[in-house]
Short mmCIF file of C-alpha atoms and ligand atoms in Angstrom, two decimals:
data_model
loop_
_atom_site.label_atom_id
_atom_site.label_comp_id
_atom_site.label_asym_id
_atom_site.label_seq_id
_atom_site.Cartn_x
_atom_site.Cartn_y
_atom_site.Cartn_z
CA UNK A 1 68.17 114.69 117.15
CA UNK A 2 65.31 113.18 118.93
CA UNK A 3 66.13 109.98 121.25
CA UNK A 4 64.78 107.16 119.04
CA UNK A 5 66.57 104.65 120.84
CA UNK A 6 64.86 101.86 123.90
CA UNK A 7 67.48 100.28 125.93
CA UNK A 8 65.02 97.05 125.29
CA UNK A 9 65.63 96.98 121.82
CA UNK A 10 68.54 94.84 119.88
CA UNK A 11 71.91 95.92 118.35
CA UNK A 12 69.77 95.51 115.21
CA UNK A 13 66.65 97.65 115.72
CA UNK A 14 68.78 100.23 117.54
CA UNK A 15 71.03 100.41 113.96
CA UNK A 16 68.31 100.88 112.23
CA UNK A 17 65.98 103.89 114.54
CA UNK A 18 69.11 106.10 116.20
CA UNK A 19 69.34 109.07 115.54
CA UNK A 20 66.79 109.98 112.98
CA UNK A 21 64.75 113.58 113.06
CA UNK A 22 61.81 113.70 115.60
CA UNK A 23 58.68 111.98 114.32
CA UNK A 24 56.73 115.11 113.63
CA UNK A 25 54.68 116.27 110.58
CA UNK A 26 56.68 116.53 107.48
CA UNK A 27 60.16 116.12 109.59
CA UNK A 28 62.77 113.85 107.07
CA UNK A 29 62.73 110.38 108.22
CA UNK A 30 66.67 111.31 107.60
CA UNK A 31 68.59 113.60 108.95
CA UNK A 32 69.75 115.72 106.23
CA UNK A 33 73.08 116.25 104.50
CA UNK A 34 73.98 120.07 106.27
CA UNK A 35 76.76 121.88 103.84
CA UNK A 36 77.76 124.87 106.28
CA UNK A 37 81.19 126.52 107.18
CA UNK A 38 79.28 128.69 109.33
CA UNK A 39 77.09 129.20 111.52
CA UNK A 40 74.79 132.28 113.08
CA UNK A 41 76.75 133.57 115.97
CA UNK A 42 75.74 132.30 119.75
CA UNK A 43 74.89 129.06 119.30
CA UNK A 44 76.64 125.47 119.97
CA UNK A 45 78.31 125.35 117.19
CA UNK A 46 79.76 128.34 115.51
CA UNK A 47 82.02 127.23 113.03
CA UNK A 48 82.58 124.16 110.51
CA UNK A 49 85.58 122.71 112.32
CA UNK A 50 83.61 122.28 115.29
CA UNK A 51 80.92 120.80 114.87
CA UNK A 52 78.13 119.59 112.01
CA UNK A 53 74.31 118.48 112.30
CA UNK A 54 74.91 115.50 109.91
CA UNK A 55 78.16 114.21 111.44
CA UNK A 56 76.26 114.51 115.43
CA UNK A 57 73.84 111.88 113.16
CA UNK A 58 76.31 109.41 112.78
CA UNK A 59 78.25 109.63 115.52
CA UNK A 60 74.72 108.74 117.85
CA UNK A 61 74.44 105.91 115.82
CA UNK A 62 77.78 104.65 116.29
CA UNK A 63 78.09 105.82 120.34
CA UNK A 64 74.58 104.30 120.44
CA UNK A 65 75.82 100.74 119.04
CA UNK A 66 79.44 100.85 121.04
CA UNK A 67 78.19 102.42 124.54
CA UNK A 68 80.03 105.43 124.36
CA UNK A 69 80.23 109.32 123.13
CA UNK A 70 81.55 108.99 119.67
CA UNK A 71 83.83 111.81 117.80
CA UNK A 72 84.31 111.18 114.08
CA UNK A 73 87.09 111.93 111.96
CA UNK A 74 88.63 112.34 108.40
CA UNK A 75 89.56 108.75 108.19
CA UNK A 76 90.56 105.60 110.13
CA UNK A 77 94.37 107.14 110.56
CA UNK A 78 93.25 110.43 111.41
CA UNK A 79 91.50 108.82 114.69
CA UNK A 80 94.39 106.62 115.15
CA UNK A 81 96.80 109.66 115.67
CA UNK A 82 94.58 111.65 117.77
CA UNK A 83 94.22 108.62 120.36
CA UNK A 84 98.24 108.09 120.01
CA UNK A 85 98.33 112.13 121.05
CA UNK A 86 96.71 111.27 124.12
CA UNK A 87 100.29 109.86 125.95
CA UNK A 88 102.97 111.77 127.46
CA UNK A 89 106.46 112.60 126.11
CA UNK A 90 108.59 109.21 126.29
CA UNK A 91 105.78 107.47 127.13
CA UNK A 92 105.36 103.37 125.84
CA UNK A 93 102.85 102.38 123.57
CA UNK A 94 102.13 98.93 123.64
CA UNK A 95 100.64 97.69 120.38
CA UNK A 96 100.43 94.46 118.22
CA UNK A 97 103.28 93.41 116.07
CA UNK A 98 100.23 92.69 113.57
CA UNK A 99 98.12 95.76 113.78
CA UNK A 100 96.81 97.22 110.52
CA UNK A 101 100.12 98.33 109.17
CA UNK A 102 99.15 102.39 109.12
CA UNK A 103 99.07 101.88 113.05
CA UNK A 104 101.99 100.25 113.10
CA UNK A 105 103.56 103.14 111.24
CA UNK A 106 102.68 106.01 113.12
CA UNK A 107 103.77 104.10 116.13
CA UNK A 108 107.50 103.44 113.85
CA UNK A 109 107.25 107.55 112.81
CA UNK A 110 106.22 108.80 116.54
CA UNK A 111 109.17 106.62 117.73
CA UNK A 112 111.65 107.60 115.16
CA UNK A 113 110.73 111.63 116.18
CA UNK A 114 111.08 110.95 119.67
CA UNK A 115 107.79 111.18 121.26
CA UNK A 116 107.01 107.84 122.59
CA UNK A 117 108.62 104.50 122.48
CA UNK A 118 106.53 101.56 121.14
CA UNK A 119 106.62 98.07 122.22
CA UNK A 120 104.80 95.65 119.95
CA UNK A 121 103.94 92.34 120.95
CA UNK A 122 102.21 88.83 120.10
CA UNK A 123 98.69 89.67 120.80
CA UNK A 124 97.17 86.45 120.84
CA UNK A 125 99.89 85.58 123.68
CA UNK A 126 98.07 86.78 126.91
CA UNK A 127 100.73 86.34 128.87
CA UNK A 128 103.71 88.49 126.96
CA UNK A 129 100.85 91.50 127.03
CA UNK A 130 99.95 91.44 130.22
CA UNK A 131 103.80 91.61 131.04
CA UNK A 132 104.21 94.38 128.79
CA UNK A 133 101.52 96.22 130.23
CA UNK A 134 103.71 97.39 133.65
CA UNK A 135 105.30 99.86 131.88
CA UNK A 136 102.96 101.11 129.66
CA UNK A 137 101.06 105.05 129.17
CA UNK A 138 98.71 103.10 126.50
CA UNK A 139 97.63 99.41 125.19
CA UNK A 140 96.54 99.52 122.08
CA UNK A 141 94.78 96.12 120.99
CA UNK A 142 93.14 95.60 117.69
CA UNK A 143 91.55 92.25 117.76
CA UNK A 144 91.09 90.47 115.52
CA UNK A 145 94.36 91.77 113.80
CA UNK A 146 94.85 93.32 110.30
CA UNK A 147 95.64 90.91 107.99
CA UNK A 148 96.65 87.52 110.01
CA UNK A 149 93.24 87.72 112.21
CA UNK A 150 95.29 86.84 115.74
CA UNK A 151 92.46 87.76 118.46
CA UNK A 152 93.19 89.07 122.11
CA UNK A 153 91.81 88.30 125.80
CA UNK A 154 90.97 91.97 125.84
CA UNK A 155 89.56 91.60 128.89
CA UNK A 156 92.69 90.22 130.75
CA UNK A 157 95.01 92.02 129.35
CA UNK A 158 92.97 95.80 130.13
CA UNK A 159 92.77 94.38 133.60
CA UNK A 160 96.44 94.51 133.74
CA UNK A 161 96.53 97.72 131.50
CA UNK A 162 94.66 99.38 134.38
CA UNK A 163 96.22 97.68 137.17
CA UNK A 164 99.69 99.65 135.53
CA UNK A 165 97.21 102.78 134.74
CA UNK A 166 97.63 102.87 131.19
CA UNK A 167 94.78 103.35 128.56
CA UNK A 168 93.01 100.85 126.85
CA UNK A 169 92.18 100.92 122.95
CA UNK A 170 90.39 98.86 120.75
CA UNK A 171 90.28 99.12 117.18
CA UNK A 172 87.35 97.57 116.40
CA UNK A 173 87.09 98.07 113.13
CA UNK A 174 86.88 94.14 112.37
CA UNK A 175 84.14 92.96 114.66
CA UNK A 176 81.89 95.82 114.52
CA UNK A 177 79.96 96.83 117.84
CA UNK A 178 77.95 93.94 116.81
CA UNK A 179 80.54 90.84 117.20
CA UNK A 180 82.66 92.66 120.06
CA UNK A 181 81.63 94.88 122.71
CA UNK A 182 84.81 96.71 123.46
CA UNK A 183 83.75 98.94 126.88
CA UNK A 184 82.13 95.42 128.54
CA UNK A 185 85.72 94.09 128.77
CA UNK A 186 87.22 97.24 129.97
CA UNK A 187 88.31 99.15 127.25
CA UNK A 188 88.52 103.00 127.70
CA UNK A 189 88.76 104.19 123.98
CA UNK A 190 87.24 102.08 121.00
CA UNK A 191 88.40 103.25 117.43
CA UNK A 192 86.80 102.63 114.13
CA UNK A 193 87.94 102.67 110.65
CA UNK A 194 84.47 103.45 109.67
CA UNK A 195 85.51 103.68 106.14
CA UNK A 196 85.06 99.51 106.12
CA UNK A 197 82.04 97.84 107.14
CA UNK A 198 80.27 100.97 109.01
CA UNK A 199 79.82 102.63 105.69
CA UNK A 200 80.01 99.35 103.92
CA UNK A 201 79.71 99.77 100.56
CA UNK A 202 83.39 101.00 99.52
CA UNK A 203 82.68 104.54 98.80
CA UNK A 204 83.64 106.79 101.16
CA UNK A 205 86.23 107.63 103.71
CA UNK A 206 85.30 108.02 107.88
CA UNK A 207 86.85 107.41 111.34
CA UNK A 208 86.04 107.12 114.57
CA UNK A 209 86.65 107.40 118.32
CA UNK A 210 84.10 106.52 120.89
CA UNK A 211 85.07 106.82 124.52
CA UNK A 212 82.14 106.04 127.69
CA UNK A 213 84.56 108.43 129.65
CA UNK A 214 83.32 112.67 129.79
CA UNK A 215 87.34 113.82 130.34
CA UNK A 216 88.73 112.01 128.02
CA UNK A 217 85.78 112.96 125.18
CA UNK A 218 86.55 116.82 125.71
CA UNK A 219 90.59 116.47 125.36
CA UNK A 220 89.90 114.64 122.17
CA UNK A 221 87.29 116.97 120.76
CA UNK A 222 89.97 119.64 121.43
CA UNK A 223 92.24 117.73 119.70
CA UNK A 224 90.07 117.70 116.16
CA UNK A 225 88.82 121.15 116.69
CA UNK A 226 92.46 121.86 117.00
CA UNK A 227 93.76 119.87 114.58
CA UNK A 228 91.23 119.89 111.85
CA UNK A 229 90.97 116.56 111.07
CA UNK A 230 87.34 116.96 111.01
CA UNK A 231 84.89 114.56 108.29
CA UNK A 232 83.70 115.08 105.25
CA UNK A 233 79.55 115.82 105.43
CA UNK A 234 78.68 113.85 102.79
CA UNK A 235 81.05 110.95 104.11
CA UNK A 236 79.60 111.22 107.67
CA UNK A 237 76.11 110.93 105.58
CA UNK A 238 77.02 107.90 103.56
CA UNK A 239 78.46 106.14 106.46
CA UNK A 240 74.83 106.69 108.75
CA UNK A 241 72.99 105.32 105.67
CA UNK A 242 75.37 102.28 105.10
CA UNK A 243 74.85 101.63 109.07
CA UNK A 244 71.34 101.04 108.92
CA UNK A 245 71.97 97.63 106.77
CA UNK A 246 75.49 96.79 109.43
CA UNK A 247 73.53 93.63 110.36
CA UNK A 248 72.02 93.12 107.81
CA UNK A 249 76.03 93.12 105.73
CA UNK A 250 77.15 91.50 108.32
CA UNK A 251 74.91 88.35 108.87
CA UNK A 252 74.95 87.63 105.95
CA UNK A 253 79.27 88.52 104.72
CA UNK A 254 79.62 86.13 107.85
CA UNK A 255 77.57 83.53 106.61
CA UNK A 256 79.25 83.58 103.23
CA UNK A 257 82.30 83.34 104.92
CA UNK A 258 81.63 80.16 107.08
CA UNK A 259 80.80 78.71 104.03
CA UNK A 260 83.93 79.69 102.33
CA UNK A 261 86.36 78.61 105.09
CA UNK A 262 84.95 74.76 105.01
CA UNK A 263 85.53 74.77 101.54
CA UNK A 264 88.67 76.29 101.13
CA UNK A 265 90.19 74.38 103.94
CA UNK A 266 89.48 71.41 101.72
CA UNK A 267 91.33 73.22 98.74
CA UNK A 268 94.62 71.64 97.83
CA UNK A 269 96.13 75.12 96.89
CA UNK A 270 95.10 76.36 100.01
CA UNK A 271 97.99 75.67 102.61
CA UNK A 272 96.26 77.64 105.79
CA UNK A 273 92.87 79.36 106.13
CA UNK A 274 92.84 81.42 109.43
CA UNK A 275 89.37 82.49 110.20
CA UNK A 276 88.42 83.83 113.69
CA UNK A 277 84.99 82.23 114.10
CA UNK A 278 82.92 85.62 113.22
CA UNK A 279 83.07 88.16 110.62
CA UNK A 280 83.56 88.29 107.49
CA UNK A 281 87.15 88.26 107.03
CA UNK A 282 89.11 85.08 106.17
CA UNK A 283 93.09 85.01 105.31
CA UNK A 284 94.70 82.22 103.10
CA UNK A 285 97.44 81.34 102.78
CA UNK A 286 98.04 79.41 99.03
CA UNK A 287 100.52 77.08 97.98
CA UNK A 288 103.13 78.53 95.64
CA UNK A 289 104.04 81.67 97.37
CA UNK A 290 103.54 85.44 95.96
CA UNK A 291 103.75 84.32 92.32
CA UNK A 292 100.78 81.99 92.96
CA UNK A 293 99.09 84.70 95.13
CA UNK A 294 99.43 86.91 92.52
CA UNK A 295 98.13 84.90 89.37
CA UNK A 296 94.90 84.08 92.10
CA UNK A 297 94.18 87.34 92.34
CA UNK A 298 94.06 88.38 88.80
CA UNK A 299 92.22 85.15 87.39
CA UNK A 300 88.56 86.06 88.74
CA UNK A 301 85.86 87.31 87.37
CA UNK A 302 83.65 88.23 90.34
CA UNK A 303 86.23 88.73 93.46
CA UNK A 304 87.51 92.48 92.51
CA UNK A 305 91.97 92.84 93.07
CA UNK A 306 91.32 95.92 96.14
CA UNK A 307 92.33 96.91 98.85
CA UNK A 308 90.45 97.90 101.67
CA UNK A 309 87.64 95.65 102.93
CA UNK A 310 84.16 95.91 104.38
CA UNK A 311 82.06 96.73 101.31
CA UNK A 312 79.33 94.53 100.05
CA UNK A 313 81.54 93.57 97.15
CA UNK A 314 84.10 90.68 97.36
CA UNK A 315 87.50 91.76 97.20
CA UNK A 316 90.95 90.48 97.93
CA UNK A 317 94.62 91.41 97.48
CA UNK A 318 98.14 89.12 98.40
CA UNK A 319 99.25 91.68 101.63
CA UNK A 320 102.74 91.55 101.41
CA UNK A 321 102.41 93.04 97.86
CA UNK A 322 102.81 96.48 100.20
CA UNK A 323 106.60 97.19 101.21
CA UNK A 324 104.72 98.47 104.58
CA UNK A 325 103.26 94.73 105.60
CA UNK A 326 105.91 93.00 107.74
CA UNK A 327 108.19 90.05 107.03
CA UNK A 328 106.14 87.57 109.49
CA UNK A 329 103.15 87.80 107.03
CA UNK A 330 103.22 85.24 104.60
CA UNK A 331 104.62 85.99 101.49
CA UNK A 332 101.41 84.10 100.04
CA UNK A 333 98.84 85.38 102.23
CA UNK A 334 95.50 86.40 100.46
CA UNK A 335 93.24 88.85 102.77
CA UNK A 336 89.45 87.91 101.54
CA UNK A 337 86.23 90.62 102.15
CA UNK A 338 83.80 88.50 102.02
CA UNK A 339 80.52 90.42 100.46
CA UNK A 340 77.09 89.42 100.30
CA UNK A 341 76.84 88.17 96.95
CA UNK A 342 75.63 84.69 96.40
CA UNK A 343 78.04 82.20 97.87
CA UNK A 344 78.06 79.77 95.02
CA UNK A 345 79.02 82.06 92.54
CA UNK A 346 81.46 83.33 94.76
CA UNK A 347 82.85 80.11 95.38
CA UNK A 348 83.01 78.98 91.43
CA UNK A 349 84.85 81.68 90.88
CA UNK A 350 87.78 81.38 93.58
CA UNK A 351 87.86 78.11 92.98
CA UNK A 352 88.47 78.21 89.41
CA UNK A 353 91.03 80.67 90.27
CA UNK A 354 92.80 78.54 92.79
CA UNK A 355 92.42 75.18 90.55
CA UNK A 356 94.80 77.51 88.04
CA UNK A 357 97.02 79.23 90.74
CA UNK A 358 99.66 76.58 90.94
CA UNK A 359 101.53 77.97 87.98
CA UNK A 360 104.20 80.80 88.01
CA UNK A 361 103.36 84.48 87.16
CA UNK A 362 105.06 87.89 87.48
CA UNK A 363 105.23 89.75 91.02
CA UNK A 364 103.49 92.12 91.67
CA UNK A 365 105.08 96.11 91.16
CA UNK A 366 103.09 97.93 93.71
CA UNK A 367 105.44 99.59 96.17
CA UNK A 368 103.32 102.58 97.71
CA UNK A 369 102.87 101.51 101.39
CA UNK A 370 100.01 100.53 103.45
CA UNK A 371 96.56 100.24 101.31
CA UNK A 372 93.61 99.38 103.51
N1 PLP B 1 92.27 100.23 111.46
C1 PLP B 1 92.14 99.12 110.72
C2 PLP B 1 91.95 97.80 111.41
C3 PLP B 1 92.20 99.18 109.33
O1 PLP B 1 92.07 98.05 108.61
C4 PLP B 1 92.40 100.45 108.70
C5 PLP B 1 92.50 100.55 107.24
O2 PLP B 1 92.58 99.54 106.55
C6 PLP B 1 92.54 101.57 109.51
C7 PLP B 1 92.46 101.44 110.88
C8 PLP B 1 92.76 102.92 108.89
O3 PLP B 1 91.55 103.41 108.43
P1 PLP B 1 91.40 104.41 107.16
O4 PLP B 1 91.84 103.65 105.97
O5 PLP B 1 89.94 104.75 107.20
O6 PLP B 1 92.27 105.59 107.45
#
C-alpha cells in the first residue's frame, strides 16, 4: 500500500486517501478485492489465515483514523474474545454493567468456565471504577454504552487502570475514531464492531482491534492466526469503501439526531430521551411500557424494526425484547439509528407512530439472545 496519508491533514481527508494503491499509471484508485487461500511460498504471507492484501487495506484505514496498528476480525465478538484472551487464569475483568450485551456474555460464560472473574460496574460513576480498578488484570470501558448511552471519564479511570497495571479497552464502536480518540486518554487496546457505522450501510459483518503498542499487536495476531477468526475479503472490502463516507454518515446521522432529541423531548409519549451530545444514537424511553414500545415500532413506514445500528438507514427495536438485555434497561426503552435520510420525513413518521403508541398491543415473541 503506498503511504497516502499527511499528518497535516483532517480525520476527514485522511478517511478518504489511506490506504489506496500507489498513484502510478493504470494502478486501481482501489485496492482490489484479493480471493486467495494461498500464496507462492517465501513471502510475508503464505497462507489465507494469515494474512490478506484487501483486509491490510482496511485495517490502515482504521489504524490510520484511531492511532494505532489495527488487526481485523470475523465480527465485533470475535475481537471481543480475543482481547478477553489476553488476561491470566483467575484474573478480574472489570467491565460495564451496561456494555453491549454479547460482551457482557462472554464475560458471564468466561466466568461461569472458570477463567476469569468479572466485576461489572456503573460506568458513568468515576469513582466506583476507579475503585474497582486495584484489583483488576483488564478495564474494559465501552463509552458511550450499548443501549442506555452512560459515557465514562476514560481518561481517569485508565489512569487508575495503569496505576493497578491492568489493561485498558475501549470499545469504540459508538463514537467512531472521529467523536473519541481512545489512545489520547490512555487507552491501550481500542475495539470496533466495524460491522456498524465503519461499514455503514448494514451489509456486512467486520471487527476490529487496534492497539499503538508492538507486543501486544504480535500476541494478538497470534491469537487470530491461531484461532482463525480471520474476516471475510469481501467484508473487509465493503467495510474500506463504507469508511470513505464515515464523516460524511456521521455529520450528517448526528445532525439528524440533534434534531430528533429536541423534538422528541417535547413528545408527550416520550418519558426520557438520553442522548450523549454526539453521534447518532438516541434511546427513548416511551410511556406505556413494552406493549407501547412494541406497537411504536411496528406502526412506521420509514424507520425499519432491526437490530443492529450504524447503517445509513433508520432503524430501531424496544431492547429488552432480547432475554439477553438486563433487568435495569427499561422495559420501554427504544434504541434509535439515526440514518441520513431527510429529517422531516423521519420525524413525520415517528411521530405519527408515537401520537398512536399509547394504546395496548401484543409483546413481542423474540427470545434468541443478544441482536446487535
Ligand atoms: N460492541 C458493540 C458496542 C456492539 O454494539 C456490538 C454489536 O452490536 C458488538 C460489539 C459486537 O459486534 P458484532 O455484532 O460485529 O459481532
Amino acid at each position: 500500500m503506498a503511504d497516502h496519508t499527511d499528518p497535516r491533514w483532517s480525520p476527514a481527508t485522511t478517511t478518504v486517501k489511506v490506504a489506496r494503491p500507489p498513484t502510478e499509471p493504470d494502478q486501481p484508485l482501489n485496492t482490489p478485492i484479493t480471493m486467495a487461500s494461498t500464496y507462492v511460498a517465501t513471502g510475508d504471507l503464505e497462507y489465507g489465515r494469515y494474512g490478506n492484501p484487501t483486509w491490510t487495506a482496511f485495517e490502515e484505514a482504521l489504524g490510520a483514523l484511531e492511532g494505532g496498528r489495527c488487526l481485523s476480525f470475523a465480527s465485533g465478538l470475535a475481537a471481543v474474545a480475543t482481547v478477553l484472551d489476553l488476561v491470566g487464569q483467575g484474573a478480574t475483568v472489570v467491565a460495564p454493567r451496561h456494555a453491549y450485551n454479547g460482551s457482557v456474555m462472554q464475560l458471564a460464560d468466561l466466568e461461569a468456565r472458570g477463567r476469569l472473574s468479572a466485576h461489572l460496574v456503573d460506568v458513568a460513576d468515576t469513582d466506583a471504577v476507579v475503585k474497582a480498578c486495584q484489583d483488576a488484570a483488564l478495564v474494559w470501558l465501552e463509552s458511550p454504552t450499548n443501549p442506555a448511552l452512560e459515557t465514562a471519564d476514560v481518561e481517569a479511570i485508565a489512569r487508575a487502570a495503569h496505576d493497578a497495571g491492568a489493561y485498558v479497552v475501549v470499545d469504540n464502536t459508538f463514537a467512531t475514531p472521529l467523536r473519541q480518540q481512545p489512545f489520547a486518554l490512555g487507552a491501550d487496546i481500542v475495539v470496533h464492531s466495524a460491522t456498524k457505522y465503519l461499514a455503514g450501510h448494514s451489509d456486512s459483518m467486520l471487527g476490529a482491534i487496534v492497539t499503538q503498542d508492538n507486543e501486544l499487536y504480535d500476541v494478538l495476531k497470534g491469537r487470530r492466526d491461531l484461532v482463525g477468526a480471520i474476516p471475510g475479503t469481501l467484508e473487509a472490502w465493503l467495510a474500506l469503501r463504507g469508511m470513505r463516507t464515515l464523516h460524511l454518515r456521521l455529520e450528517r446521522a448526528e445532525s439528524n439526531a440533534r434534531t430528533l432529541v429536541e423534538r422528541l423531548r417535547e413528545h408527550p409519549a416520550v418519558e426520557e430521551v438520553r442522548y450523549p451530545g454526539f453521534g447518532g444514537i438516541v434511546s427513548v424511553v416511551v410511556a406505556g411500557g413494552a406493549d407501547a414500545a412494541d406497537l411504536l415500532v411496528r406502526s412506521t413506514s420509514l424507520w425499519v424494526h432491526a437490530t443492529s445500528l450504524g447503517g445509513v438507514e433508520s432503524t430501531f427495536e424496544r431492547r429488552r425484547r432480547w432475554k439477553s438485555e438486563p433487568a435495569t434497561i427499561p422495559d420501554g426503552l427504544i434504541r434509535l439509528s439515526v440514518g441520513i435520510e431527510d429529517v422531516e420525513d423521519l420525524w413525520v413518521d415517528l411521530r405519527k407512530a408515537l401520537d398512536a403508541s399509547g394504546c395496548g398491543s401484543r409483546r413481542s415473541s423474540a427470545s434468541r439472545p443478544r441482536g446487535g
